[in-house]
């Protein structure tokens, strides 16, 4: 099994920054994966909810599944969005928790953060530049952690889930969508930073991914497949077929 240590961290950061700068700039032709409103609707986002969000944020959506039904956000809750991008999921969370709630989005791509901040209309939404492995929030400070197609980009997935567990209050929920594989990624693929940034080369084998969630002492409640997602470039589709890459959504709860 690949340990995913063969990718050069600096090269990976550069590819992630470049790829998600293109997402922010809506340069879909340069990407390995689909983006935008058509993707969001195909994955299950209700059009009536998308209509409430800034259209530019929706056009830059690059998620891999739908998880808001699992998150079951309630008025007044505090939400953290890991890898918030141009803000679509954060803005949707803000609409659901209302002005008595609070939403924080964290991301590392400057262009994504700048776009999200420009589109922000509500005081109870904030964006910060931070890595999802080292969160700038206190212990037991949020009710719900959400994420969409982002954890697979991290070389320390166990660390990400550990941080999510740390910031969640007891009884808090982790709801996310992500890419997993049926077979372990070979080192020859894992070392390709552009495929890692495309959400394939860094993806964990499904059993290992779920084990990392459980190791963070988060209780898995729901794991479901998202058949509506597929990659767009021929190269990414080939790697996806080789390793059995697919999208899943899950819900876990902190005891």
PDB file of N, CA and C in Angstrom, residues 140-234:
ATOM      1  N   UNK A 140     -13.571  21.986  21.088  1.00  0.00           N
ATOM      2  CA  UNK A 140     -15.026  21.898  21.305  1.00  0.00           C
ATOM      3  C   UNK A 140     -15.727  23.225  21.013  1.00  0.00           C
ATOM      4  N   UNK A 141     -15.307  23.874  19.905  1.00  0.00           N
ATOM      5  CA  UNK A 141     -15.820  25.204  19.589  1.00  0.00           C
ATOM      6  C   UNK A 141     -16.875  25.232  18.491  1.00  0.00           C
ATOM      7  N   UNK A 142     -17.146  24.085  17.832  1.00  0.00           N
ATOM      8  CA  UNK A 142     -18.141  24.076  16.760  1.00  0.00           C
ATOM      9  C   UNK A 142     -19.095  22.903  16.934  1.00  0.00           C
ATOM     10  N   UNK A 143     -20.267  23.053  16.345  1.00  0.00           N
ATOM     11  CA  UNK A 143     -21.289  22.006  16.393  1.00  0.00           C
ATOM     12  C   UNK A 143     -21.176  21.037  15.226  1.00  0.00           C
ATOM     13  N   UNK A 144     -20.744  21.545  14.052  1.00  0.00           N
ATOM     14  CA  UNK A 144     -20.710  20.727  12.843  1.00  0.00           C
ATOM     15  C   UNK A 144     -19.471  21.075  12.026  1.00  0.00           C
ATOM     16  N   UNK A 145     -18.781  20.063  11.550  1.00  0.00           N
ATOM     17  CA  UNK A 145     -17.693  20.233  10.569  1.00  0.00           C
ATOM     18  C   UNK A 145     -18.171  19.652   9.253  1.00  0.00           C
ATOM     19  N   UNK A 146     -18.055  20.435   8.178  1.00  0.00           N
ATOM     20  CA  UNK A 146     -18.422  19.971   6.848  1.00  0.00           C
ATOM     21  C   UNK A 146     -17.209  20.072   5.929  1.00  0.00           C
ATOM     22  N   UNK A 147     -17.232  19.323   4.845  1.00  0.00           N
ATOM     23  CA  UNK A 147     -16.155  19.382   3.855  1.00  0.00           C
ATOM     24  C   UNK A 147     -16.642  18.699   2.587  1.00  0.00           C
ATOM     25  N   UNK A 148     -16.110  19.124   1.433  1.00  0.00           N
ATOM     26  CA  UNK A 148     -16.561  18.554   0.167  1.00  0.00           C
ATOM     27  C   UNK A 148     -15.396  18.433  -0.806  1.00  0.00           C
ATOM     28  N   UNK A 149     -14.898  17.197  -0.966  1.00  0.00           N
ATOM     29  CA  UNK A 149     -13.850  16.931  -1.934  1.00  0.00           C
ATOM     30  C   UNK A 149     -12.502  17.503  -1.568  1.00  0.00           C
ATOM     31  N   UNK A 150     -12.192  17.572  -0.276  1.00  0.00           N
ATOM     32  CA  UNK A 150     -10.985  18.262   0.167  1.00  0.00           C
ATOM     33  C   UNK A 150     -10.038  17.368   0.964  1.00  0.00           C
ATOM     34  N   UNK A 151     -10.553  16.503   1.820  1.00  0.00           N
ATOM     35  CA  UNK A 151      -9.675  15.704   2.690  1.00  0.00           C
ATOM     36  C   UNK A 151      -8.716  14.856   1.860  1.00  0.00           C
ATOM     37  N   UNK A 152      -9.156  14.409   0.671  1.00  0.00           N
ATOM     38  CA  UNK A 152      -8.273  13.607  -0.179  1.00  0.00           C
ATOM     39  C   UNK A 152      -7.026  14.377  -0.623  1.00  0.00           C
ATOM     40  N   UNK A 153      -7.044  15.701  -0.524  1.00  0.00           N
ATOM     41  CA  UNK A 153      -5.881  16.500  -0.907  1.00  0.00           C
ATOM     42  C   UNK A 153      -4.801  16.499   0.164  1.00  0.00           C
ATOM     43  N   UNK A 154      -5.143  16.067   1.369  1.00  0.00           N
ATOM     44  CA  UNK A 154      -4.199  16.106   2.474  1.00  0.00           C
ATOM     45  C   UNK A 154      -3.365  14.827   2.520  1.00  0.00           C
ATOM     46  N   UNK A 155      -2.080  14.977   2.818  1.00  0.00           N
ATOM     47  CA  UNK A 155      -1.214  13.820   3.018  1.00  0.00           C
ATOM     48  C   UNK A 155      -1.322  13.271   4.437  1.00  0.00           C
ATOM     49  N   UNK A 156      -2.079  13.944   5.299  1.00  0.00           N
ATOM     50  CA  UNK A 156      -2.250  13.520   6.691  1.00  0.00           C
ATOM     51  C   UNK A 156      -3.736  13.472   7.028  1.00  0.00           C
ATOM     52  N   UNK A 157      -4.423  12.511   6.444  1.00  0.00           N
ATOM     53  CA  UNK A 157      -5.873  12.420   6.653  1.00  0.00           C
ATOM     54  C   UNK A 157      -6.226  12.108   8.103  1.00  0.00           C
ATOM     55  N   UNK A 158      -5.423  11.273   8.748  1.00  0.00           N
ATOM     56  CA  UNK A 158      -5.667  10.996  10.161  1.00  0.00           C
ATOM     57  C   UNK A 158      -5.579  12.280  10.982  1.00  0.00           C
ATOM     58  N   UNK A 159      -4.617  13.139  10.615  1.00  0.00           N
ATOM     59  CA  UNK A 159      -4.490  14.419  11.297  1.00  0.00           C
ATOM     60  C   UNK A 159      -5.691  15.320  11.074  1.00  0.00           C
ATOM     61  N   UNK A 160      -6.232  15.309   9.851  1.00  0.00           N
ATOM     62  CA  UNK A 160      -7.419  16.109   9.553  1.00  0.00           C
ATOM     63  C   UNK A 160      -8.596  15.663  10.423  1.00  0.00           C
ATOM     64  N   UNK A 161      -8.825  14.360  10.484  1.00  0.00           N
ATOM     65  CA  UNK A 161      -9.951  13.875  11.280  1.00  0.00           C
ATOM     66  C   UNK A 161      -9.717  14.098  12.773  1.00  0.00           C
ATOM     67  N   UNK A 162      -8.457  14.023  13.201  1.00  0.00           N
ATOM     68  CA  UNK A 162      -8.148  14.321  14.587  1.00  0.00           C
ATOM     69  C   UNK A 162      -8.458  15.769  14.929  1.00  0.00           C
ATOM     70  N   UNK A 163      -8.124  16.679  14.029  1.00  0.00           N
ATOM     71  CA  UNK A 163      -8.442  18.087  14.239  1.00  0.00           C
ATOM     72  C   UNK A 163      -9.957  18.330  14.223  1.00  0.00           C
ATOM     73  N   UNK A 164     -10.659  17.660  13.307  1.00  0.00           N
ATOM     74  CA  UNK A 164     -12.119  17.797  13.285  1.00  0.00           C
ATOM     75  C   UNK A 164     -12.712  17.349  14.612  1.00  0.00           C
ATOM     76  N   UNK A 165     -12.217  16.223  15.134  1.00  0.00           N
ATOM     77  CA  UNK A 165     -12.720  15.732  16.418  1.00  0.00           C
ATOM     78  C   UNK A 165     -12.388  16.706  17.545  1.00  0.00           C
ATOM     79  N   UNK A 166     -11.220  17.307  17.491  1.00  0.00           N
ATOM     80  CA  UNK A 166     -10.818  18.249  18.544  1.00  0.00           C
ATOM     81  C   UNK A 166     -11.740  19.450  18.619  1.00  0.00           C
ATOM     82  N   UNK A 167     -12.081  20.030  17.468  1.00  0.00           N
ATOM     83  CA  UNK A 167     -12.878  21.260  17.490  1.00  0.00           C
ATOM     84  C   UNK A 167     -14.368  20.995  17.663  1.00  0.00           C
ATOM     85  N   UNK A 168     -14.817  19.754  17.466  1.00  0.00           N
ATOM     86  CA  UNK A 168     -16.237  19.445  17.640  1.00  0.00           C
ATOM     87  C   UNK A 168     -16.591  19.339  19.117  1.00  0.00           C
ATOM     88  N   UNK A 169     -17.739  19.857  19.479  1.00  0.00           N
ATOM     89  CA  UNK A 169     -18.259  19.648  20.823  1.00  0.00           C
ATOM     90  C   UNK A 169     -18.745  18.207  20.951  1.00  0.00           C
ATOM     91  N   UNK A 170     -18.877  17.676  22.158  1.00  0.00           N
ATOM     92  CA  UNK A 170     -19.490  16.356  22.312  1.00  0.00           C
ATOM     93  C   UNK A 170     -20.896  16.334  21.697  1.00  0.00           C
ATOM     94  N   UNK A 171     -21.165  15.328  20.906  1.00  0.00           N
ATOM     95  CA  UNK A 171     -22.425  15.274  20.180  1.00  0.00           C
ATOM     96  C   UNK A 171     -22.383  15.982  18.842  1.00  0.00           C
ATOM     97  N   UNK A 172     -21.252  16.657  18.538  1.00  0.00           N
ATOM     98  CA  UNK A 172     -21.117  17.360  17.270  1.00  0.00           C
ATOM     99  C   UNK A 172     -20.977  16.398  16.101  1.00  0.00           C
ATOM    100  N   UNK A 173     -21.180  16.927  14.892  1.00  0.00           N
ATOM    101  CA  UNK A 173     -21.281  16.081  13.708  1.00  0.00           C
ATOM    102  C   UNK A 173     -20.216  16.447  12.666  1.00  0.00           C
ATOM    103  N   UNK A 174     -19.682  15.427  12.029  1.00  0.00           N
ATOM    104  CA  UNK A 174     -18.824  15.579  10.857  1.00  0.00           C
ATOM    105  C   UNK A 174     -19.605  15.061   9.665  1.00  0.00           C
ATOM    106  N   UNK A 175     -19.850  15.916   8.677  1.00  0.00           N
ATOM    107  CA  UNK A 175     -20.568  15.522   7.464  1.00  0.00           C
ATOM    108  C   UNK A 175     -19.743  15.977   6.267  1.00  0.00           C
ATOM    109  N   UNK A 176     -19.409  15.035   5.399  1.00  0.00           N
ATOM    110  CA  UNK A 176     -18.548  15.400   4.282  1.00  0.00           C
ATOM    111  C   UNK A 176     -18.806  14.518   3.069  1.00  0.00           C
ATOM    112  N   UNK A 177     -18.291  14.979   1.937  1.00  0.00           N
ATOM    113  CA  UNK A 177     -18.221  14.183   0.713  1.00  0.00           C
ATOM    114  C   UNK A 177     -16.762  14.160   0.289  1.00  0.00           C
ATOM    115  N   UNK A 178     -16.312  13.029  -0.251  1.00  0.00           N
ATOM    116  CA  UNK A 178     -14.907  12.931  -0.631  1.00  0.00           C
ATOM    117  C   UNK A 178     -14.715  11.800  -1.638  1.00  0.00           C
ATOM    118  N   UNK A 179     -13.502  11.732  -2.184  1.00  0.00           N
ATOM    119  CA  UNK A 179     -13.123  10.680  -3.121  1.00  0.00           C
ATOM    120  C   UNK A 179     -12.346   9.600  -2.373  1.00  0.00           C
ATOM    121  N   UNK A 180     -12.746   8.352  -2.570  1.00  0.00           N
ATOM    122  CA  UNK A 180     -12.021   7.202  -2.034  1.00  0.00           C
ATOM    123  C   UNK A 180     -11.773   6.228  -3.179  1.00  0.00           C
ATOM    124  N   UNK A 181     -10.962   5.219  -2.921  1.00  0.00           N
ATOM    125  CA  UNK A 181     -10.649   4.243  -3.966  1.00  0.00           C
ATOM    126  C   UNK A 181     -10.957   2.827  -3.499  1.00  0.00           C
ATOM    127  N   UNK A 182     -11.122   1.944  -4.469  1.00  0.00           N
ATOM    128  CA  UNK A 182     -11.317   0.524  -4.159  1.00  0.00           C
ATOM    129  C   UNK A 182      -9.984  -0.184  -3.949  1.00  0.00           C
ATOM    130  N   UNK A 183      -8.922   0.364  -4.532  1.00  0.00           N
ATOM    131  CA  UNK A 183      -7.590  -0.228  -4.434  1.00  0.00           C
ATOM    132  C   UNK A 183      -6.592   0.839  -4.018  1.00  0.00           C
ATOM    133  N   UNK A 184      -5.513   0.466  -3.336  1.00  0.00           N
ATOM    134  CA  UNK A 184      -4.516   1.455  -2.924  1.00  0.00           C
ATOM    135  C   UNK A 184      -3.838   2.096  -4.126  1.00  0.00           C
ATOM    136  N   UNK A 185      -3.504   3.367  -3.986  1.00  0.00           N
ATOM    137  CA  UNK A 185      -2.829   4.105  -5.050  1.00  0.00           C
ATOM    138  C   UNK A 185      -1.363   3.684  -5.119  1.00  0.00           C
ATOM    139  N   UNK A 186      -0.901   3.336  -6.309  1.00  0.00           N
ATOM    140  CA  UNK A 186       0.509   2.965  -6.489  1.00  0.00           C
ATOM    141  C   UNK A 186       1.397   4.202  -6.361  1.00  0.00           C
ATOM    142  N   UNK A 187       2.622   3.979  -5.913  1.00  0.00           N
ATOM    143  CA  UNK A 187       3.550   5.098  -5.740  1.00  0.00           C
ATOM    144  C   UNK A 187       3.774   5.865  -7.040  1.00  0.00           C
ATOM    145  N   UNK A 188       3.767   5.153  -8.168  1.00  0.00           N
ATOM    146  CA  UNK A 188       4.016   5.828  -9.446  1.00  0.00           C
ATOM    147  C   UNK A 188       2.924   6.851  -9.755  1.00  0.00           C
ATOM    148  N   UNK A 189       1.709   6.630  -9.220  1.00  0.00           N
ATOM    149  CA  UNK A 189       0.622   7.602  -9.383  1.00  0.00           C
ATOM    150  C   UNK A 189       0.645   8.618  -8.258  1.00  0.00           C
ATOM    151  N   UNK A 190       0.913   8.159  -7.031  1.00  0.00           N
ATOM    152  CA  UNK A 190       0.904   9.054  -5.875  1.00  0.00           C
ATOM    153  C   UNK A 190       1.946  10.156  -5.985  1.00  0.00           C
ATOM    154  N   UNK A 191       3.001   9.937  -6.769  1.00  0.00           N
ATOM    155  CA  UNK A 191       4.040  10.954  -6.891  1.00  0.00           C
ATOM    156  C   UNK A 191       3.685  12.033  -7.909  1.00  0.00           C
ATOM    157  N   UNK A 192       2.555  11.903  -8.596  1.00  0.00           N
ATOM    158  CA  UNK A 192       2.155  12.873  -9.618  1.00  0.00           C
ATOM    159  C   UNK A 192       1.289  13.956  -8.973  1.00  0.00           C
ATOM    160  N   UNK A 193       1.907  15.089  -8.690  1.00  0.00           N
ATOM    161  CA  UNK A 193       1.249  16.137  -7.913  1.00  0.00           C
ATOM    162  C   UNK A 193      -0.001  16.675  -8.591  1.00  0.00           C
ATOM    163  N   UNK A 194      -0.008  16.711  -9.936  1.00  0.00           N
ATOM    164  CA  UNK A 194      -1.201  17.251 -10.600  1.00  0.00           C
ATOM    165  C   UNK A 194      -2.392  16.324 -10.418  1.00  0.00           C
ATOM    166  N   UNK A 195      -2.158  14.993 -10.442  1.00  0.00           N
ATOM    167  CA  UNK A 195      -3.258  14.064 -10.197  1.00  0.00           C
ATOM    168  C   UNK A 195      -3.670  14.067  -8.731  1.00  0.00           C
ATOM    169  N   UNK A 196      -2.728  14.332  -7.848  1.00  0.00           N
ATOM    170  CA  UNK A 196      -3.089  14.475  -6.432  1.00  0.00           C
ATOM    171  C   UNK A 196      -4.024  15.681  -6.273  1.00  0.00           C
ATOM    172  N   UNK A 197      -3.636  16.814  -6.862  1.00  0.00           N
ATOM    173  CA  UNK A 197      -4.449  18.022  -6.777  1.00  0.00           C
ATOM    174  C   UNK A 197      -5.800  17.848  -7.451  1.00  0.00           C
ATOM    175  N   UNK A 198      -5.890  16.880  -8.374  1.00  0.00           N
ATOM    176  CA  UNK A 198      -7.150  16.611  -9.063  1.00  0.00           C
ATOM    177  C   UNK A 198      -8.067  15.690  -8.267  1.00  0.00           C
ATOM    178  N   UNK A 199      -7.685  15.354  -7.027  1.00  0.00           N
ATOM    179  CA  UNK A 199      -8.515  14.552  -6.112  1.00  0.00           C
ATOM    180  C   UNK A 199      -8.432  13.050  -6.374  1.00  0.00           C
ATOM    181  N   UNK A 200      -7.389  12.590  -7.067  1.00  0.00           N
ATOM    182  CA  UNK A 200      -7.264  11.158  -7.341  1.00  0.00           C
ATOM    183  C   UNK A 200      -6.049  10.561  -6.634  1.00  0.00           C
ATOM    184  N   UNK A 201      -4.850  11.078  -6.912  1.00  0.00           N
ATOM    185  CA  UNK A 201      -3.624  10.418  -6.459  1.00  0.00           C
ATOM    186  C   UNK A 201      -3.470  10.420  -4.950  1.00  0.00           C
ATOM    187  N   UNK A 202      -4.131  11.336  -4.258  1.00  0.00           N
ATOM    188  CA  UNK A 202      -4.052  11.361  -2.806  1.00  0.00           C
ATOM    189  C   UNK A 202      -5.201  10.663  -2.121  1.00  0.00           C
ATOM    190  N   UNK A 203      -6.113  10.099  -2.882  1.00  0.00           N
ATOM    191  CA  UNK A 203      -7.286   9.465  -2.284  1.00  0.00           C
ATOM    192  C   UNK A 203      -6.905   8.190  -1.538  1.00  0.00           C
ATOM    193  N   UNK A 204      -7.532   7.981  -0.403  1.00  0.00           N
ATOM    194  CA  UNK A 204      -7.302   6.769   0.388  1.00  0.00           C
ATOM    195  C   UNK A 204      -8.205   5.642  -0.083  1.00  0.00           C
ATOM    196  N   UNK A 205      -7.729   4.422   0.120  1.00  0.00           N
ATOM    197  CA  UNK A 205      -8.604   3.270  -0.052  1.00  0.00           C
ATOM    198  C   UNK A 205      -9.753   3.398   0.944  1.00  0.00           C
ATOM    199  N   UNK A 206     -10.952   3.040   0.510  1.00  0.00           N
ATOM    200  CA  UNK A 206     -12.157   3.300   1.297  1.00  0.00           C
ATOM    201  C   UNK A 206     -12.042   2.791   2.738  1.00  0.00           C
ATOM    202  N   UNK A 207     -11.612   1.562   2.921  1.00  0.00           N
ATOM    203  CA  UNK A 207     -11.529   1.003   4.272  1.00  0.00           C
ATOM    204  C   UNK A 207     -10.556   1.792   5.138  1.00  0.00           C
ATOM    205  N   UNK A 208      -9.440   2.198   4.537  1.00  0.00           N
ATOM    206  CA  UNK A 208      -8.448   2.970   5.294  1.00  0.00           C
ATOM    207  C   UNK A 208      -9.017   4.332   5.664  1.00  0.00           C
ATOM    208  N   UNK A 209      -9.728   4.964   4.750  1.00  0.00           N
ATOM    209  CA  UNK A 209     -10.327   6.277   4.997  1.00  0.00           C
ATOM    210  C   UNK A 209     -11.289   6.201   6.186  1.00  0.00           C
ATOM    211  N   UNK A 210     -12.166   5.211   6.168  1.00  0.00           N
ATOM    212  CA  UNK A 210     -13.141   5.061   7.253  1.00  0.00           C
ATOM    213  C   UNK A 210     -12.449   4.697   8.560  1.00  0.00           C
ATOM    214  N   UNK A 211     -11.361   3.942   8.474  1.00  0.00           N
ATOM    215  CA  UNK A 211     -10.603   3.615   9.681  1.00  0.00           C
ATOM    216  C   UNK A 211      -9.978   4.863  10.286  1.00  0.00           C
ATOM    217  N   UNK A 212      -9.532   5.796   9.448  1.00  0.00           N
ATOM    218  CA  UNK A 212      -8.975   7.045   9.963  1.00  0.00           C
ATOM    219  C   UNK A 212     -10.044   7.874  10.679  1.00  0.00           C
ATOM    220  N   UNK A 213     -11.266   7.857  10.150  1.00  0.00           N
ATOM    221  CA  UNK A 213     -12.366   8.543  10.836  1.00  0.00           C
ATOM    222  C   UNK A 213     -12.603   7.917  12.207  1.00  0.00           C
ATOM    223  N   UNK A 214     -12.688   6.609  12.239  1.00  0.00           N
ATOM    224  CA  UNK A 214     -12.946   5.905  13.491  1.00  0.00           C
ATOM    225  C   UNK A 214     -11.796   6.090  14.485  1.00  0.00           C
ATOM    226  N   UNK A 215     -10.554   6.141  13.981  1.00  0.00           N
ATOM    227  CA  UNK A 215      -9.399   6.310  14.856  1.00  0.00           C
ATOM    228  C   UNK A 215      -9.411   7.659  15.566  1.00  0.00           C
ATOM    229  N   UNK A 216     -10.106   8.638  14.985  1.00  0.00           N
ATOM    230  CA  UNK A 216     -10.255   9.945  15.631  1.00  0.00           C
ATOM    231  C   UNK A 216     -11.371   9.929  16.679  1.00  0.00           C
ATOM    232  N   UNK A 217     -11.897   8.725  16.968  1.00  0.00           N
ATOM    233  CA  UNK A 217     -12.974   8.537  17.940  1.00  0.00           C
ATOM    234  C   UNK A 217     -14.249   9.265  17.524  1.00  0.00           C
ATOM    235  N   UNK A 218     -14.501   9.208  16.231  1.00  0.00           N
ATOM    236  CA  UNK A 218     -15.759   9.691  15.676  1.00  0.00           C
ATOM    237  C   UNK A 218     -16.567   8.476  15.259  1.00  0.00           C
ATOM    238  N   UNK A 219     -17.811   8.430  15.664  1.00  0.00           N
ATOM    239  CA  UNK A 219     -18.659   7.268  15.406  1.00  0.00           C
ATOM    240  C   UNK A 219     -19.349   7.411  14.052  1.00  0.00           C
ATOM    241  N   UNK A 220     -19.024   6.513  13.120  1.00  0.00           N
ATOM    242  CA  UNK A 220     -19.642   6.537  11.799  1.00  0.00           C
ATOM    243  C   UNK A 220     -21.110   6.164  11.896  1.00  0.00           C
ATOM    244  N   UNK A 221     -21.962   6.977  11.295  1.00  0.00           N
ATOM    245  CA  UNK A 221     -23.398   6.708  11.294  1.00  0.00           C
ATOM    246  C   UNK A 221     -23.926   6.379   9.902  1.00  0.00           C
ATOM    247  N   UNK A 222     -23.403   7.065   8.883  1.00  0.00           N
ATOM    248  CA  UNK A 222     -23.879   6.865   7.508  1.00  0.00           C
ATOM    249  C   UNK A 222     -22.687   6.934   6.567  1.00  0.00           C
ATOM    250  N   UNK A 223     -22.612   6.000   5.628  1.00  0.00           N
ATOM    251  CA  UNK A 223     -21.667   6.063   4.511  1.00  0.00           C
ATOM    252  C   UNK A 223     -22.449   5.684   3.259  1.00  0.00           C
ATOM    253  N   UNK A 224     -22.475   6.571   2.270  1.00  0.00           N
ATOM    254  CA  UNK A 224     -23.243   6.269   1.054  1.00  0.00           C
ATOM    255  C   UNK A 224     -22.456   6.673  -0.182  1.00  0.00           C
ATOM    256  N   UNK A 225     -22.723   5.994  -1.267  1.00  0.00           N
ATOM    257  CA  UNK A 225     -22.071   6.277  -2.538  1.00  0.00           C
ATOM    258  C   UNK A 225     -22.779   7.417  -3.263  1.00  0.00           C
ATOM    259  N   UNK A 226     -21.995   8.152  -4.053  1.00  0.00           N
ATOM    260  CA  UNK A 226     -22.525   9.242  -4.871  1.00  0.00           C
ATOM    261  C   UNK A 226     -22.284   8.916  -6.345  1.00  0.00           C
ATOM    262  N   UNK A 227     -23.181   8.176  -6.987  1.00  0.00           N
ATOM    263  CA  UNK A 227     -22.934   7.731  -8.367  1.00  0.00           C
ATOM    264  C   UNK A 227     -22.970   8.853  -9.392  1.00  0.00           C
ATOM    265  N   UNK A 228     -23.422  10.042  -9.012  1.00  0.00           N
ATOM    266  CA  UNK A 228     -23.533  11.134  -9.968  1.00  0.00           C
ATOM    267  C   UNK A 228     -22.247  11.871 -10.245  1.00  0.00           C
ATOM    268  N   UNK A 229     -21.121  11.422  -9.655  1.00  0.00           N
ATOM    269  CA  UNK A 229     -19.866  12.153  -9.851  1.00  0.00           C
ATOM    270  C   UNK A 229     -18.915  11.389 -10.764  1.00  0.00           C
ATOM    271  N   UNK A 230     -18.227  12.133 -11.659  1.00  0.00           N
ATOM    272  CA  UNK A 230     -17.204  11.535 -12.508  1.00  0.00           C
ATOM    273  C   UNK A 230     -16.204  12.621 -12.876  1.00  0.00           C
ATOM    274  N   UNK A 231     -14.993  12.204 -13.178  1.00  0.00           N
ATOM    275  CA  UNK A 231     -13.959  13.135 -13.610  1.00  0.00           C
ATOM    276  C   UNK A 231     -14.163  13.467 -15.094  1.00  0.00           C
ATOM    277  N   UNK A 232     -13.513  14.535 -15.551  1.00  0.00           N
ATOM    278  CA  UNK A 232     -13.767  15.018 -16.909  1.00  0.00           C
ATOM    279  C   UNK A 232     -12.619  14.766 -17.874  1.00  0.00           C
ATOM    280  N   UNK A 233     -11.365  14.883 -17.428  1.00  0.00           N
ATOM    281  CA  UNK A 233     -10.250  14.699 -18.362  1.00  0.00           C
ATOM    282  C   UNK A 233     -10.004  13.214 -18.599  1.00  0.00           C
ATOM    283  N   UNK A 234      -9.478  12.895 -19.780  1.00  0.00           N
ATOM    284  CA  UNK A 234      -9.190  11.496 -20.122  1.00  0.00           C
ATOM    285  C   UNK A 234      -8.165  10.900 -19.159  1.00  0.00           C
TER     286      UNK A 234
END
